Coordinates of C-alpha atoms and ligand atoms in Angstrom, one line a residue:
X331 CA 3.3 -74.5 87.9
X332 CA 4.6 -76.1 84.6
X333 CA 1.1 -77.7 84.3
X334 CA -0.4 -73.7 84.6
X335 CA 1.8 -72.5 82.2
X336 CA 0.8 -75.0 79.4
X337 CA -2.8 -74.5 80.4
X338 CA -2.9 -71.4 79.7
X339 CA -0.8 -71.9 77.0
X340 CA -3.5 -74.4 75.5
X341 CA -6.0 -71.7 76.5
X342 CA -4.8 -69.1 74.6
X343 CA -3.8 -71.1 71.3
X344 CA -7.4 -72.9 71.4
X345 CA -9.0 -69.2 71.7
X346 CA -6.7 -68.5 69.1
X347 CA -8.4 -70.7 67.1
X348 CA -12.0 -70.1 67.7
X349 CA -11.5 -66.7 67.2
X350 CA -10.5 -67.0 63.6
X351 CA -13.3 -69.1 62.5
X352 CA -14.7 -65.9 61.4
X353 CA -18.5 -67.6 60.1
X354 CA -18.9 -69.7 63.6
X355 CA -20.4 -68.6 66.8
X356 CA -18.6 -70.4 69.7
X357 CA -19.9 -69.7 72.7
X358 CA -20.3 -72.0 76.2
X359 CA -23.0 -71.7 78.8
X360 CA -23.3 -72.8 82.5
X361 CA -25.2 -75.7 83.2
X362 CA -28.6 -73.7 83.5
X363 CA -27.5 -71.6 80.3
X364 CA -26.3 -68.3 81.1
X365 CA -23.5 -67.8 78.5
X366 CA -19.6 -68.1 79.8
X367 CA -17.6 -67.3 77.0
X368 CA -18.2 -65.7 73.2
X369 CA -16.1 -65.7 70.7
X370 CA -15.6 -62.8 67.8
X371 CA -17.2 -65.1 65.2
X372 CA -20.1 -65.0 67.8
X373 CA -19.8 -61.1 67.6
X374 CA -20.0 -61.2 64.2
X375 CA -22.8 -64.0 63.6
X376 CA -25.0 -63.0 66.5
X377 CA -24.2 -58.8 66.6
X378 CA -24.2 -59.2 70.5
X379 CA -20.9 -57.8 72.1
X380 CA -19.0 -59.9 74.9
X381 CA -19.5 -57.9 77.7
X382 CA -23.5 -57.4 76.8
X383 CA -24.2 -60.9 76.4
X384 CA -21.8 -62.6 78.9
X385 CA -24.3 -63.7 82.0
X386 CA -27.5 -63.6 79.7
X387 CA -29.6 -66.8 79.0
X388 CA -29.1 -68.3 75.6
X389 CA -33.1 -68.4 75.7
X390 CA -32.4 -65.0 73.8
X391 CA -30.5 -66.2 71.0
X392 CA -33.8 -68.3 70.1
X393 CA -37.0 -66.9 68.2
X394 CA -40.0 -66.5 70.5
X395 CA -42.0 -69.8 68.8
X396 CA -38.8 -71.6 70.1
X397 CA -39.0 -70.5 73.3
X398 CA -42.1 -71.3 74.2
X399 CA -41.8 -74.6 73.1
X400 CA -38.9 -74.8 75.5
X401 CA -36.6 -75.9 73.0
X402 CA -33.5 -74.3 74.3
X403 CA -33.5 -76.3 77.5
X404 CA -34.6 -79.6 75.6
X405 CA -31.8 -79.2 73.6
X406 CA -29.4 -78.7 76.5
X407 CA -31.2 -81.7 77.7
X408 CA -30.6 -83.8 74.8
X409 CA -27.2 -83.0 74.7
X410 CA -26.4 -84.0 78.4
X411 CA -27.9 -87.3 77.9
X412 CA -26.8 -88.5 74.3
X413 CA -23.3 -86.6 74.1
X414 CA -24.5 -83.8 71.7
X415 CA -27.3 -82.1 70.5
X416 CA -27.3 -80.8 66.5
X417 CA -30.2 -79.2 64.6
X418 CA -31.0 -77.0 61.6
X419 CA -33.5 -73.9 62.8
X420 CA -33.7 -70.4 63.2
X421 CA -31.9 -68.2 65.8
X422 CA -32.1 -64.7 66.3
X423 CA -29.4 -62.4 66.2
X424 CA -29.2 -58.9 68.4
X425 CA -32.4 -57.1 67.1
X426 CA -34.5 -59.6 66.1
X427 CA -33.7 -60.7 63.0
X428 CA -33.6 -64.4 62.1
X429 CA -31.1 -66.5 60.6
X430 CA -31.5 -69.9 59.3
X431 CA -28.2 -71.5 61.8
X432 CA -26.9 -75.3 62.0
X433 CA -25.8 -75.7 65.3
X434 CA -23.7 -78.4 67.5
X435 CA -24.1 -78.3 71.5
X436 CA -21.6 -80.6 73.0
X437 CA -22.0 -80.9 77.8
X438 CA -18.6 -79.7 79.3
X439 CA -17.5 -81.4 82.4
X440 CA -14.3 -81.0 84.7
X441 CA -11.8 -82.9 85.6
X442 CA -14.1 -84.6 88.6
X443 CA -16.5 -84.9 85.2
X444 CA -18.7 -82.8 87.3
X445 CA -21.2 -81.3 84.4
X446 CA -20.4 -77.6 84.5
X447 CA -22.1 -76.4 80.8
X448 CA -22.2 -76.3 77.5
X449 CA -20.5 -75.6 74.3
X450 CA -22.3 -73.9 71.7
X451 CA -20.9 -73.9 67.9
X452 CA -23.4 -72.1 65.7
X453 CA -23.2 -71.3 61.9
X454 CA -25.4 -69.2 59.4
X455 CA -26.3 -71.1 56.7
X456 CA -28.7 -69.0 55.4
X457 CA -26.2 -67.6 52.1
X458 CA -24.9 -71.4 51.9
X459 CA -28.7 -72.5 51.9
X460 CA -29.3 -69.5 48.9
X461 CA -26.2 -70.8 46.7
X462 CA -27.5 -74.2 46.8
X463 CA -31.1 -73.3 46.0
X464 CA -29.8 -71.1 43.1
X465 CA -27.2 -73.8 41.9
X466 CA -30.3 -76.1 41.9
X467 CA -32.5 -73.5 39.9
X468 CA -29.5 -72.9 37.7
X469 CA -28.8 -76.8 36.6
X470 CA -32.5 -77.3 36.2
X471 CA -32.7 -74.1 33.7
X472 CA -29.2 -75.6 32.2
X473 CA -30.9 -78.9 32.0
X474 CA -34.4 -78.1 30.3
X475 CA -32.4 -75.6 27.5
X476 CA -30.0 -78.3 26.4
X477 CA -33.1 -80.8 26.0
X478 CA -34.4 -78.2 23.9
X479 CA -31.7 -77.9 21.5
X480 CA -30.0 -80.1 19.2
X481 CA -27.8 -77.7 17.7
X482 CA -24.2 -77.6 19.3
X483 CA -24.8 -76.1 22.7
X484 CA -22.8 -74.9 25.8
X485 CA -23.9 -73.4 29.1
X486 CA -21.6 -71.9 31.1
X487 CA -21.0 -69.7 34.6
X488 CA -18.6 -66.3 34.6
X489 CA -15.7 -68.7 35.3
X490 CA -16.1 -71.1 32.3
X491 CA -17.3 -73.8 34.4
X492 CA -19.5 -76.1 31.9
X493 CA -23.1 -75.7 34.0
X494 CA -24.5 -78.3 30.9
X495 CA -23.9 -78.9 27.4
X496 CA -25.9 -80.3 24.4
X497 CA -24.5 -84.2 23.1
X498 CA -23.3 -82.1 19.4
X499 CA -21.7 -80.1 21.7
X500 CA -20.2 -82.5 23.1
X501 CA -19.3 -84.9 20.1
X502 CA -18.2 -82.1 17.9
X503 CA -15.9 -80.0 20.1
X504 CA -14.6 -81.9 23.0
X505 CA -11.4 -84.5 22.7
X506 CA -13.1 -87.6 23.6
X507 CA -16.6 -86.6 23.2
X508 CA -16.6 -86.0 26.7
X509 CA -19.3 -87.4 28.6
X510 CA -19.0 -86.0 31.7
X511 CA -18.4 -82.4 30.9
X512 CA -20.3 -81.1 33.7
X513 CA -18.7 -78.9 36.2
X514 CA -15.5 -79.4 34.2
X515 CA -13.7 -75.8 33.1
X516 CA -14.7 -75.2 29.2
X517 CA -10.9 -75.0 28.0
X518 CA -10.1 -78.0 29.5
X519 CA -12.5 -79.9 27.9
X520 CA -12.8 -78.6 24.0
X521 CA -10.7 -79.7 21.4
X522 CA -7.6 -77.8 19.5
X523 CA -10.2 -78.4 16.4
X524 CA -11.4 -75.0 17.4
X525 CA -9.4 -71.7 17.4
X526 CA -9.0 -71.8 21.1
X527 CA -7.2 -68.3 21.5
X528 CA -9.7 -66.9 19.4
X529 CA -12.5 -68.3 21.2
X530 CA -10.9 -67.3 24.7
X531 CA -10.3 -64.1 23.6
X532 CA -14.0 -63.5 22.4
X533 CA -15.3 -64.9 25.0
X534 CA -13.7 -62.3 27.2
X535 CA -14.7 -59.3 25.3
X536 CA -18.4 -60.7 25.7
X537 CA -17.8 -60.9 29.5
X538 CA -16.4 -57.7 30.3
X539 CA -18.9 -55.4 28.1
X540 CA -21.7 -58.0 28.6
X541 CA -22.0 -57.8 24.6
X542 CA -24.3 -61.1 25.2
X543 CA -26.6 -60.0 22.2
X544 CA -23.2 -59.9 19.7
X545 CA -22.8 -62.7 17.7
X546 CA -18.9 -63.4 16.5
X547 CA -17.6 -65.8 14.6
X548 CA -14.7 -68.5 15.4
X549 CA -12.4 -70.9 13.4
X550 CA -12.8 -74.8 13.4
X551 CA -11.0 -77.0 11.8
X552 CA -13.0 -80.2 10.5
X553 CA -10.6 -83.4 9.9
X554 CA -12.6 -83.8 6.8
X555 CA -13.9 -80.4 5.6
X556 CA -10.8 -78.5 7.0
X557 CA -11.0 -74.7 8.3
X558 CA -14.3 -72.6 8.3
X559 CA -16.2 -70.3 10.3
X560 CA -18.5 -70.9 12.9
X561 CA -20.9 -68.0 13.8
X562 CA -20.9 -68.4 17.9
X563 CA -24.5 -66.5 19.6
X564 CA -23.9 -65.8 23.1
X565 CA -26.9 -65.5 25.4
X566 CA -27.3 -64.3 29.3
X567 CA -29.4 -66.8 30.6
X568 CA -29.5 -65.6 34.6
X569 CA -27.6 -61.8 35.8
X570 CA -24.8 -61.8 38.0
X571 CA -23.8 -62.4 40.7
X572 CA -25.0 -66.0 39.6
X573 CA -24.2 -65.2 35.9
X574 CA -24.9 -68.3 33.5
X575 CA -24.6 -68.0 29.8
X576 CA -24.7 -70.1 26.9
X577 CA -22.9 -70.1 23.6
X578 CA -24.6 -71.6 20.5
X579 CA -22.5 -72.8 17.4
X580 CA -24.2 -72.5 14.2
X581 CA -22.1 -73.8 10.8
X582 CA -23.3 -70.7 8.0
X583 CA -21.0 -72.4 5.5
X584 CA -22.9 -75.9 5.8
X585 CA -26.1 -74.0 5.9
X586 CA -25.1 -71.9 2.6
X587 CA -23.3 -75.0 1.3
X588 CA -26.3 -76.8 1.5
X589 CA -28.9 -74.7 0.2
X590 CA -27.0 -74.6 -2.8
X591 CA -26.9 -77.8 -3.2
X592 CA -30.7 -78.4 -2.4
X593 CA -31.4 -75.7 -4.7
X594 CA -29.2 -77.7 -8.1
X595 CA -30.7 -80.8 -7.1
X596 CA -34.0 -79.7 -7.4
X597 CA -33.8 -77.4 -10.3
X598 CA -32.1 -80.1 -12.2
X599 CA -34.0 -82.8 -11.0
X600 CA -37.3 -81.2 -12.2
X601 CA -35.6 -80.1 -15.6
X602 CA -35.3 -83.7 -16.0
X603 CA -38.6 -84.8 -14.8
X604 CA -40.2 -81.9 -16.8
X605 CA -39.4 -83.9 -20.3
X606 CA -41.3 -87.4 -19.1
X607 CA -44.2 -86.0 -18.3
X608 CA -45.3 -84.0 -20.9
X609 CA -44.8 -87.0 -23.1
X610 CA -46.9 -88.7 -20.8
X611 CA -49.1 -86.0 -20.6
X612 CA -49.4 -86.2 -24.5
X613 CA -49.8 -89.7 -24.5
X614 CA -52.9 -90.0 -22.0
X615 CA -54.7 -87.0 -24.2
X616 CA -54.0 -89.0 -27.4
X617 CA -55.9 -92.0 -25.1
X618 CA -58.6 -89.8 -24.1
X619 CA -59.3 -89.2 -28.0
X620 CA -59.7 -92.4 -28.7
X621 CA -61.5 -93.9 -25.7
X622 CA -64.9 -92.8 -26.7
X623 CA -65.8 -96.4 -27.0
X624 CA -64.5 -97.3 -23.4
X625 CA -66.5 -98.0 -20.3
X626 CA -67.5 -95.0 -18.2
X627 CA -65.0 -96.5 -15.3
X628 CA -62.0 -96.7 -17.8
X629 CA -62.5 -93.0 -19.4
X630 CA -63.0 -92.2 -15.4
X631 CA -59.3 -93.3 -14.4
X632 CA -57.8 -91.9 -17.9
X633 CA -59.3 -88.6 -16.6
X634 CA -58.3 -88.5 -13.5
X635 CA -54.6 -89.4 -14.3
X636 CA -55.0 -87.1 -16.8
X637 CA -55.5 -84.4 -13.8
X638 CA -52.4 -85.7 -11.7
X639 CA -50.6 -85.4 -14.3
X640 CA -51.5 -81.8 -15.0
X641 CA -51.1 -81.2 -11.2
X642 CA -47.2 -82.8 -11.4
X643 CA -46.7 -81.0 -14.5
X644 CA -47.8 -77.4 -12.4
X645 CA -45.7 -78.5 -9.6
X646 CA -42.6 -78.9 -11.5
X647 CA -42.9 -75.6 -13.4
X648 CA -43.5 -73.8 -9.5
X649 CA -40.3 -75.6 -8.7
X650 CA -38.3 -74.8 -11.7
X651 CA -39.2 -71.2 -11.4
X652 CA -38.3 -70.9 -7.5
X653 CA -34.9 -72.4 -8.4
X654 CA -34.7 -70.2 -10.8
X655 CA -35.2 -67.4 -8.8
X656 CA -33.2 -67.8 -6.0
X657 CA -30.2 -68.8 -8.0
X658 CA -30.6 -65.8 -9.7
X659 CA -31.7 -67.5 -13.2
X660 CA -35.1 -65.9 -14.2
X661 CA -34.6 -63.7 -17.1
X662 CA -37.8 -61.9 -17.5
X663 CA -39.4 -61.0 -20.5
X664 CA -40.8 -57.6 -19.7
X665 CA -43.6 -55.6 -22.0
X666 CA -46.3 -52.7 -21.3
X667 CA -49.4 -55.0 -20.7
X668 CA -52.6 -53.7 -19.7
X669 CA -53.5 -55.4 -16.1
X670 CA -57.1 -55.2 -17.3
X671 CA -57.1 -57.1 -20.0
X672 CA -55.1 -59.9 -18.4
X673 CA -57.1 -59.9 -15.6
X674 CA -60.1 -60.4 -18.2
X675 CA -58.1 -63.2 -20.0
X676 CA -57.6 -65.2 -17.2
X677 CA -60.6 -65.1 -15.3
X678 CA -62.7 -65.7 -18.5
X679 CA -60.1 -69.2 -18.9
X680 CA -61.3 -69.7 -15.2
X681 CA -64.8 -69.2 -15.8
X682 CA -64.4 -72.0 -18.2
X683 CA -62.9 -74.6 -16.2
X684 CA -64.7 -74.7 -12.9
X685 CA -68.4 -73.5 -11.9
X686 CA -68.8 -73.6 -8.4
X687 CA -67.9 -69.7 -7.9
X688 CA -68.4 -66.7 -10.2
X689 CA -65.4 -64.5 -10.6
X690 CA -66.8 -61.4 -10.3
X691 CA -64.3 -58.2 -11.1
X692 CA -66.0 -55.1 -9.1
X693 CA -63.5 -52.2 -10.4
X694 CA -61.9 -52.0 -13.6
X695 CA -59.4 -49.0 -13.9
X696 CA -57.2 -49.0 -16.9
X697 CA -53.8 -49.5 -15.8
X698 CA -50.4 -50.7 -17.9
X699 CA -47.3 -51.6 -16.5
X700 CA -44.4 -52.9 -17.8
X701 CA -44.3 -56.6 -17.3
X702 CA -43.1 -60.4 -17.8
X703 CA -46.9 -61.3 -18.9
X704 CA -46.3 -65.1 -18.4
X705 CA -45.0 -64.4 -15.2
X706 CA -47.7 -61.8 -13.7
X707 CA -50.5 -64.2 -15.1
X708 CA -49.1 -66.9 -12.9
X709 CA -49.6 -64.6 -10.0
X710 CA -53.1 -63.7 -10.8
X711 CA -54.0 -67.5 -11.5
X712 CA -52.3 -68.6 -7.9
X713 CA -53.9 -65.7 -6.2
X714 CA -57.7 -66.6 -8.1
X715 CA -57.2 -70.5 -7.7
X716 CA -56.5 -70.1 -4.0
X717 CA -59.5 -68.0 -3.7
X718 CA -61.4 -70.7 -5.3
X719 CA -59.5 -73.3 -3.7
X720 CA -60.2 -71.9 0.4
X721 CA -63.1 -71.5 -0.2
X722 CA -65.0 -74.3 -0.9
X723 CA -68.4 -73.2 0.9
X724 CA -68.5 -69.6 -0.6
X725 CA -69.9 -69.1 -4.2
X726 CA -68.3 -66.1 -5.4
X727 CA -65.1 -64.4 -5.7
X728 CA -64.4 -60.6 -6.2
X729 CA -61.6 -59.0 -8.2
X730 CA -60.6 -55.3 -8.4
X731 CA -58.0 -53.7 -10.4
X732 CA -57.7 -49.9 -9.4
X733 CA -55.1 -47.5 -11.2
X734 CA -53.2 -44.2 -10.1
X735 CA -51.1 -42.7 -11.9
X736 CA -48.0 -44.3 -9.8
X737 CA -49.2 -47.6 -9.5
X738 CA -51.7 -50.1 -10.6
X739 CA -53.4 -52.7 -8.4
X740 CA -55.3 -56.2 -8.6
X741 CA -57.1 -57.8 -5.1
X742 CA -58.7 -60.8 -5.1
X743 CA -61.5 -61.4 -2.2
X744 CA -62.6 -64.6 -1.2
X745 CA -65.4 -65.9 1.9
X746 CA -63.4 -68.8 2.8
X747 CA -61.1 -70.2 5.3
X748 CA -59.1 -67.2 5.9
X749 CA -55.7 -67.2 8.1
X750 CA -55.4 -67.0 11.7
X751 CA -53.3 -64.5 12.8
X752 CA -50.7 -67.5 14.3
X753 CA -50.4 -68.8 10.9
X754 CA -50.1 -65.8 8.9
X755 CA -46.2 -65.6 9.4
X756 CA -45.8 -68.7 7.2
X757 CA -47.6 -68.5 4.0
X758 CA -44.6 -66.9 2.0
X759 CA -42.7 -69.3 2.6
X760 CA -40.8 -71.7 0.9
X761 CA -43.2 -74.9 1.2
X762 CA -45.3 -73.0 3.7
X763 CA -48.9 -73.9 4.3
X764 CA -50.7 -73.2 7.3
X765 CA -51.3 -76.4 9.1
X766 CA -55.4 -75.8 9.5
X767 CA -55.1 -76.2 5.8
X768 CA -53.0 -79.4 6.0
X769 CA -55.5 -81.3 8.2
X770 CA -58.2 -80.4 5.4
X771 CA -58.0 -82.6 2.2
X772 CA -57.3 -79.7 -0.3
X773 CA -54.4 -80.3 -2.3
X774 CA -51.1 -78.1 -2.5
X775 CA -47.7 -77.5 -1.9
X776 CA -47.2 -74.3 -0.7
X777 CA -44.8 -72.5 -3.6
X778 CA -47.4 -70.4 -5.3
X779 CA -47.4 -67.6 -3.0
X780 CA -43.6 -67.8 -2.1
X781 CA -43.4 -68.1 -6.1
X782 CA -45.9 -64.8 -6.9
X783 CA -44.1 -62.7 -3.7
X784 CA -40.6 -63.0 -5.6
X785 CA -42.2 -62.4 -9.1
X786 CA -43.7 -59.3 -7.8
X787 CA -40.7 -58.0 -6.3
X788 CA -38.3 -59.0 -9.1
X789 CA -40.9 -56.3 -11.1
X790 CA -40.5 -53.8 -8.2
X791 CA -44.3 -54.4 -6.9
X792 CA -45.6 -55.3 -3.4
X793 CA -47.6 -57.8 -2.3
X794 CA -49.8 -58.5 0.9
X795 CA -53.2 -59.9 2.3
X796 CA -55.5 -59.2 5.0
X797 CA -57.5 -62.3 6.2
X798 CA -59.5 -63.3 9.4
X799 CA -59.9 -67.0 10.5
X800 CA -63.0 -68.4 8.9
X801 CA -64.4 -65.2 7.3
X802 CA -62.2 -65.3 4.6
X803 CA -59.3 -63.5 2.9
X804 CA -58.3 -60.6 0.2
X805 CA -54.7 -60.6 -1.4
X806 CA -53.4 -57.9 -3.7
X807 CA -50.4 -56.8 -6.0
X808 CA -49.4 -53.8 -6.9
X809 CA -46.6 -53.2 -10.2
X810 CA -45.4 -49.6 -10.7
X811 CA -47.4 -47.7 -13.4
X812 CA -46.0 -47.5 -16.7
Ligands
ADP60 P1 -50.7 -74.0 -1.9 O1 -52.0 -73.4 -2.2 O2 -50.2 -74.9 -3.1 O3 -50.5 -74.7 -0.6 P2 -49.6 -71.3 -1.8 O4 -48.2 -70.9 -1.7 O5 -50.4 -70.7 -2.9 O6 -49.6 -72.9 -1.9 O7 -50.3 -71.0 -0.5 C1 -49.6 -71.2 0.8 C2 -50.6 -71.4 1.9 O8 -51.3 -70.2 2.2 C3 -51.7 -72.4 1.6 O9 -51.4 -73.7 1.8 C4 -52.8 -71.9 2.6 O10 -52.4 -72.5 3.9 C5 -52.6 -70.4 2.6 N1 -53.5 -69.7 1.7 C6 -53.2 -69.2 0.5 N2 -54.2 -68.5 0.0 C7 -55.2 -68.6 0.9 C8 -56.6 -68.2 0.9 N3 -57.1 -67.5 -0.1 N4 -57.3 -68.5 2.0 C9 -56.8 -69.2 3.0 N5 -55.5 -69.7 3.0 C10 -54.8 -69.4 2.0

């Protein structure tokens, strides 16, 4: 009697139990497989009801592929002979749909160990097999971005778990340049050398209005450089539910700080370098002179470092002058000029100094503007030696200067090279040269455009070019009429 009482007392605290393991089916068969018992993580896994499935062959919770490969009763099978039975497939809940299930079968026997069934514990997987193919996906995405980036780098999920991080990231911000920040929470890894609050705090407002396109900005303290601000760029890398994001750091004060810097250095260093060579640009002309008696192979290598020279001398001018402009230094010396007439001077200096293409100016409308004339000559001889320059199978080059009464114009045409449409981006830029022209041996630096587009704007004008790879190219100017 005692021994019923704790039997059913076992009974009922053991179906207790099954019953709350809300994501398991537990169910038990007879011997032959006809289902016993269910439990309500059955009901709820399998969408059968007790009293419809109680009686039923568990042939049914298999798909039909199973079945006819008789894999239900093999796997009762293996399970009476090795102890248990457990295997990863698909199962079919109450209307056909599948599931991906793991599943454990384990033989019953009674006291007499007479074999009387089966027990059954089953377990969609198919949401746990999902988060671990998107945690995969996720850690790979994390993994290829932070090998892309050397800047200071961190990727993280909506709960500030660190998903990856870039080695700046990692020696700039975290206490002991954390080496295994992965998986670790962000604020328990970065250093008070940030303005943690703040950073919290922004971080939030990103999060709750999904501001991921709004950059802010965030305090850091540098042992050796002491507080600044860091511009932070937060960027949605995968939507939610499975929302990653990263956070880029980007130092604007070193960036500033630094052009500067670059930008004395250079216009100081090529003040000073500017002296020395014109003396020894004066000195080699002086040799020239008196070389007349000199083999042909010694006035050869006077001439040619005669040309360098020239070519160093250019270069340091272009330099000087782009300093000068974006430190704000170039005074210009502004007149009414007639764009005619300088056109006319300096392709008639060109005419004189090389032969293999005839300038050859197609409009001439009379046209003054008001004008630095050293400065705007410098354009036109950029824009006409280029011409020359990329184009060294064409003979000819054309030149147009049309006037309105609001503005006056000069375009240069060339048959050339031209720019591909990839490269076309570049060419204003500082030290920009398109890199079909840096595999060809022609000779430049790339600071005569980026020189001529801040002349022309300084005067109020506009510049451009239209150009199509290997056909050749046309660049213009246009000054306000005076
Ligand atoms: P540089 O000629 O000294 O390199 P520029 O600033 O004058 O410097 O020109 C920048 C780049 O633009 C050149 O290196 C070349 O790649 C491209 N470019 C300029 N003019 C032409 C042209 N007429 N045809 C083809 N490419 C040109």
């Amino acid at each position: 009697m005692k021994d019923g009482i704790n039997d059913n007392l076992s009974r009922e605290i053991s179906d207790l139990v099954i019953d709350s393991l809300a994501d398991y089916a537990i169910f038990t068969t007879d011997e032959e497989g006809n289902i016993t018992t269910w439990s309500s993580g059955a009901e709820r896994v399998l969408y059968y009801k007790r009293e419809e499935i109680l009686g039923k062959s568990v042939d049914l919770l298999y798909t039909p592929e199973d079945r006819a490969l008789l894999v239900p009763s093999i796997e009762l099978g293996v399970a009476l002979r090795e102890g248990k039975a457990i295997d990863e497939r698909f199962h079919r809940k109450k209307g056909g749909d599948k599931f991906w299930a793991s599943g454990f079968v384990f033989p019953m026997f009674d006291k007499e160990n007479q074999h009387i069934g089966f027990t059954k514990i089953m377990r969609n997987i198919s949401e746990i097999e999902q988060a671990e193919i998107n945690l995969k996906e996720e850690s790979a995405l994390a993994q290829t971005i932070v090998q892309s980036y050397s800047e200071p780098l961190v990727i993280l999920n909506s709960n500030l778990k660190v998903i990856n991080a870039t080695s700046s990231f990692l020696k700039l911000f975290t206490r002991d340049k954390a080496t295994t920040a992965i998986g670790k929470q962000l604020f328990d890894i970065i250093d008070a050398g940030l303005n943690v609050a703040q950073l919290r705090s922004l971080i939030d407002v990103t999060l709750k209005s999904h501001a991921f396109h709004s950059n802010f900005d965030v305090e850091f303290n540098h042992p050796q450089t002491g507080t600044r601000l860091l511009k932070v760029k937060p960027r949605r890398l995968y939507q939610p539910p499975n929302l990653m994001f990263s956070l880029e750091f980007e130092d604007w004060a070193d960036n500033i700080a630094l052009n500067e810097e670059r930008d004395v250095f250079i216009s100081v260093a090529s003040h000073e370098i500017k002296t020395p060579i014109s003396v020894i640009k004066a000195y080699v002309q002086i040799l020239q002179r008196e070389l007349t008696e000199a083999k042909p192979i010694v006035k050869k290598a006077v001439g040619r470092i005669e040309e360098q020279i020239s070519n160093m001398g250019a270069l340091i001018s272009a330099l000087l002058d782009t300093t000068r402009i974006t430190t704000g230094n170039l005074v210009l010396n502004q007149e009414a000029i007639n764009l005619c007439s300088l056109v006319n001077e300096i392709t008639a200096s060109f005419r004189m100094t090389q032969s293999s293409h005839k300038i050859i100016i197609n409009k001439e409308e009379n046209g003054v503007v008001y004008a630095d004339k050293v400065q705007i000559g410098g354009v036109i001889t950029n824009l006409l030696s280029n011409a020359v320059k990329y184009s060294p199978n064409a003979d000819r080059v054309f030149v147009n200067i049309e006037a309105d009464d609001n503005r006056v114009s000069v375009s240069i045409q060339d048959f050339g090279l031209g720019i591909s449409k990839s490269e076309q981006h570049q060419i204003f830029q500082r030290f920009g040269r398109t890199k079909s022209i840096k595999k060809t041996n022609i000779p430049g630096h790339g600071l005569g455009l980026h020189l001529s587009k801040e002349i022309i704007e300084l005067h109020g004008g506009d510049i451009g070019y239209s150009s199509a790879h290997g056909k050749g190219s046309i660049f213009y100017f246009s000054l306000p009429s005076y």
